[in-house]
């Protein structure tokens, strides 16, 4: 015994490694209860470490109750009545049979588990996460250190379910600047858009059978969360300037709905910005039919051209029927999981309790670093840089698409992605298979459709692809698409 | 117009404040579409700011689409078809009637909304959060800067639903050191204990009517989450060394259960550490009846005396029936919302998809700062300091309780709190009312009972109370309790 000790990790103190080594022997049952341990001097020789190291290790073992000391006699292994795992008969449970439909559906709808993964040199157009080369790390560091200096102890202890107060105040003013009437409204900080959306759906009653209106296609994570929460989705086709209002009116005449979900800016996946006029017309219909609206503020911050379009919640004035979910995840730093829900005060009060029940509160560190970053005035500068860069990339991608790809229609007014539609019966899954063999992947568009349609569509996310790879990747896709069209 | 401009915030650039001021006038309708704005020179004079400031403000407005420029003519207000909130008739919705029972129950069970709040000078024994004076902020700062230097870009972009890989690897080894057989097991990082627990409950089937075994009393947040997820709670009384096994056997003979929930170390609220022998006996019963166990690793790290007791998951060896939920929230920094679920690999795969559906992943910043802090070797040193301090405080609190308070029974082997039981029919809510009028509050114990019992009990959290206030506060409680007993 003791001849297989090795110093495995250079940056872990040796006495800790000795402690862990002996602990493992005790847990394995190789050392038994009340057995005397070698003296610290002897053990040091056995293991090839200093006596002081062994003293520190024995102290650590004693502190954790693995060893006891008899004055003048030495150290002994504590009798562990449950030392070895065989005291209890190990039994195997078949977990899948113990779980419910929610758990099963969560796996079935988990696109990350079924999607094609990019190999090392694959050019991937699947992501619409921000380009992390744009991140201004020094400002984030500064924000962290500033905030730690002001109230480090507060940041590391429990916070409030509603969120970090300075951040809420900042974002309330920020939303007011977008034209929102704050009267009667309140805010909850969530761990990103997805959590806000999921909690709202968990709270919403199904007075109308859980019927929900949305654009078709729409954000696939939203489709997943709607299904997981038991809602019935009614998708309305898109036009170049937003949802098709005639189709919407038809759907409204057919039945009542429990809510609607819309993405008015750089809509995922089509990239369409709903025009100001259509926003008003859409909201008039919602008001007339008294349908609560969940507005996805997705990528609103990236708007870089055209006249200003108010968020839906701003068009509603003092009305309390719109729930706005915001996030900087596609603009600033998705690693900081921070989003916000701005809505009627009474509703926020319910959501606050759900937030507390689900995970107490969003990371105070994330919230405070984000707050300090905003407070230090870095958002405007960063957005200016990001907008310019993404605009350039958008135009380059669009140019390459037009040059290489035999699509029937392209949509996308900017943002981080474009959406391509091929002629009917064209299968983008088949195209993806051929492309992935040639080192290029993208997102097939049918994932975003609420009705099984869209097999002839695809989303091209360009935010994290280099100019060179955009050209190269789209050329490959175009060539293979042309081949497929001929075949 | 323009005579009410004021520089409101010293640390926000003036041009941003001018931009926001003009934007507000546009949104209010005070400036209308296609109206010519004063020249930059004139506007500077009107507002009392430099011309360059106005130039920057106009540029910002143009970038956001609120203003357009005609070459050689000047700047104009963009026509905003949806500029004012009255384009859509504001409608009011009655949110409470649109929500479901889950939302209503979340509010009803939200203790934070009904509990007594501490005023400025109140001595509060309600918290069992760590004492933030113990936090080693410099090590946290160091950990942040170290990690940012290594992979700042990675930390701020999207991570994995399962968690930050270096942290998972570290915690797997950490759990192995506690005697856990890792074979066939895997780990999911969650935003604290509560999220892990809530997600497990959301996934668990109710093959046996949703019946759940637990200690009585038990962690009140666990009771809330069990109820919110539709489970039926069967609480088993506690003895000085853990759960009452005869009562447990009786309950097991009566019906089948879907799972059990246990807190073996410094049990909340009684402070009892389940003895090694009882852990084995308990687990033998669970194995015999094939009941999956959710183990709450609560405060395990604070164990500072006695012989080592294995976590339940370690006693199960290769069995896969135990789900262990760990967290450093009561030891290190609760503001970093990080917990972990260690369980059967197949089960973790389901939970990973639920995590992704609910909020994509836990803050990478939190996870990476925690990892680096652990990796830098600070946990051991910190725990040594924290254990010594809490032990000292525990003994002091116990002494003061014995000196001042006419309790019938006290439990609590250490940790961050004690639990007092008075003679039958004594009402601690009545006592709390009298105490809070005298500037002292505590947590009435009935909140922790699964069966409406415990009106004669209370929890005394001492972690965040000074020695002086512990003495003073418990003296007040004792005096008022004696009075109540006489009355």
PDB file of N, CA and C in Angstrom, chain B residues 6 12 17 33 61 101 147 160 168 177 210 222 298 341 378 421 437-438 457 479 485:
ATOM      1  N   UNK B   6     -32.966  69.854 -19.071  1.00  0.00           N
ATOM      2  CA  UNK B   6     -32.071  69.909 -17.931  1.00  0.00           C
ATOM      3  C   UNK B   6     -31.072  68.755 -18.014  1.00  0.00           C
ATOM      4  N   UNK B  12     -23.871  60.629 -17.379  1.00  0.00           N
ATOM      5  CA  UNK B  12     -24.307  60.222 -18.713  1.00  0.00           C
ATOM      6  C   UNK B  12     -23.899  61.346 -19.672  1.00  0.00           C
ATOM      7  N   UNK B  17     -28.215  62.728 -23.394  1.00  0.00           N
ATOM      8  CA  UNK B  17     -29.344  63.335 -22.690  1.00  0.00           C
ATOM      9  C   UNK B  17     -30.132  64.250 -23.633  1.00  0.00           C
ATOM     10  N   UNK B  33     -44.060  64.806 -37.714  1.00  0.00           N
ATOM     11  CA  UNK B  33     -43.341  64.274 -38.861  1.00  0.00           C
ATOM     12  C   UNK B  33     -43.019  65.360 -39.885  1.00  0.00           C
ATOM     13  N   UNK B  61     -30.035  60.381 -33.247  1.00  0.00           N
ATOM     14  CA  UNK B  61     -31.461  60.319 -33.601  1.00  0.00           C
ATOM     15  C   UNK B  61     -31.638  59.768 -35.013  1.00  0.00           C
ATOM     16  N   UNK B 101     -54.268  27.994 -12.125  1.00  0.00           N
ATOM     17  CA  UNK B 101     -54.107  27.645 -10.708  1.00  0.00           C
ATOM     18  C   UNK B 101     -52.640  27.643 -10.285  1.00  0.00           C
ATOM     19  N   UNK B 147     -10.067  33.964 -15.184  1.00  0.00           N
ATOM     20  CA  UNK B 147     -10.869  33.249 -16.184  1.00  0.00           C
ATOM     21  C   UNK B 147     -11.110  34.101 -17.420  1.00  0.00           C
ATOM     22  N   UNK B 160     -23.257  25.599 -22.727  1.00  0.00           N
ATOM     23  CA  UNK B 160     -23.995  24.354 -22.873  1.00  0.00           C
ATOM     24  C   UNK B 160     -25.065  24.212 -21.795  1.00  0.00           C
ATOM     25  N   UNK B 168     -18.074  21.049 -14.277  1.00  0.00           N
ATOM     26  CA  UNK B 168     -18.631  19.699 -14.138  1.00  0.00           C
ATOM     27  C   UNK B 168     -17.529  18.710 -13.762  1.00  0.00           C
ATOM     28  N   UNK B 177     -14.835  12.261  -4.153  1.00  0.00           N
ATOM     29  CA  UNK B 177     -14.146  12.383  -2.868  1.00  0.00           C
ATOM     30  C   UNK B 177     -15.091  12.194  -1.688  1.00  0.00           C
ATOM     31  N   UNK B 210     -48.572  10.524  -7.166  1.00  0.00           N
ATOM     32  CA  UNK B 210     -47.722  11.662  -6.796  1.00  0.00           C
ATOM     33  C   UNK B 210     -47.397  11.703  -5.313  1.00  0.00           C
ATOM     34  N   UNK B 222     -39.019  23.369  -0.358  1.00  0.00           N
ATOM     35  CA  UNK B 222     -39.282  22.051  -0.939  1.00  0.00           C
ATOM     36  C   UNK B 222     -40.780  21.738  -0.871  1.00  0.00           C
ATOM     37  N   UNK B 298     -27.778  20.043   1.177  1.00  0.00           N
ATOM     38  CA  UNK B 298     -27.790  21.233   2.033  1.00  0.00           C
ATOM     39  C   UNK B 298     -26.759  21.200   3.152  1.00  0.00           C
ATOM     40  N   UNK B 341     -26.850  18.735 -10.084  1.00  0.00           N
ATOM     41  CA  UNK B 341     -27.610  17.507  -9.894  1.00  0.00           C
ATOM     42  C   UNK B 341     -26.730  16.363 -10.361  1.00  0.00           C
ATOM     43  N   UNK B 378      -9.310  27.802  -3.191  1.00  0.00           N
ATOM     44  CA  UNK B 378      -9.774  28.641  -2.091  1.00  0.00           C
ATOM     45  C   UNK B 378     -10.859  28.004  -1.229  1.00  0.00           C
ATOM     46  N   UNK B 421     -38.539  24.022  20.339  1.00  0.00           N
ATOM     47  CA  UNK B 421     -39.902  23.535  20.493  1.00  0.00           C
ATOM     48  C   UNK B 421     -40.364  23.948  21.884  1.00  0.00           C
ATOM     49  N   UNK B 437     -42.882  43.625  17.656  1.00  0.00           N
ATOM     50  CA  UNK B 437     -43.140  44.945  18.251  1.00  0.00           C
ATOM     51  C   UNK B 437     -41.951  45.411  19.096  1.00  0.00           C
ATOM     52  N   UNK B 438     -41.158  44.434  19.533  1.00  0.00           N
ATOM     53  CA  UNK B 438     -39.980  44.770  20.334  1.00  0.00           C
ATOM     54  C   UNK B 438     -38.674  44.643  19.554  1.00  0.00           C
ATOM     55  N   UNK B 457     -43.306  25.679  17.520  1.00  0.00           N
ATOM     56  CA  UNK B 457     -41.876  25.599  17.184  1.00  0.00           C
ATOM     57  C   UNK B 457     -41.389  26.864  16.472  1.00  0.00           C
ATOM     58  N   UNK B 479     -37.796  36.599  27.266  1.00  0.00           N
ATOM     59  CA  UNK B 479     -38.657  37.335  28.192  1.00  0.00           C
ATOM     60  C   UNK B 479     -40.118  37.297  27.767  1.00  0.00           C
ATOM     61  N   UNK B 485     -46.105  32.262  28.379  1.00  0.00           N
ATOM     62  CA  UNK B 485     -46.340  30.998  29.080  1.00  0.00           C
ATOM     63  C   UNK B 485     -47.166  31.222  30.353  1.00  0.00           C
TER      64      UNK B 485
END
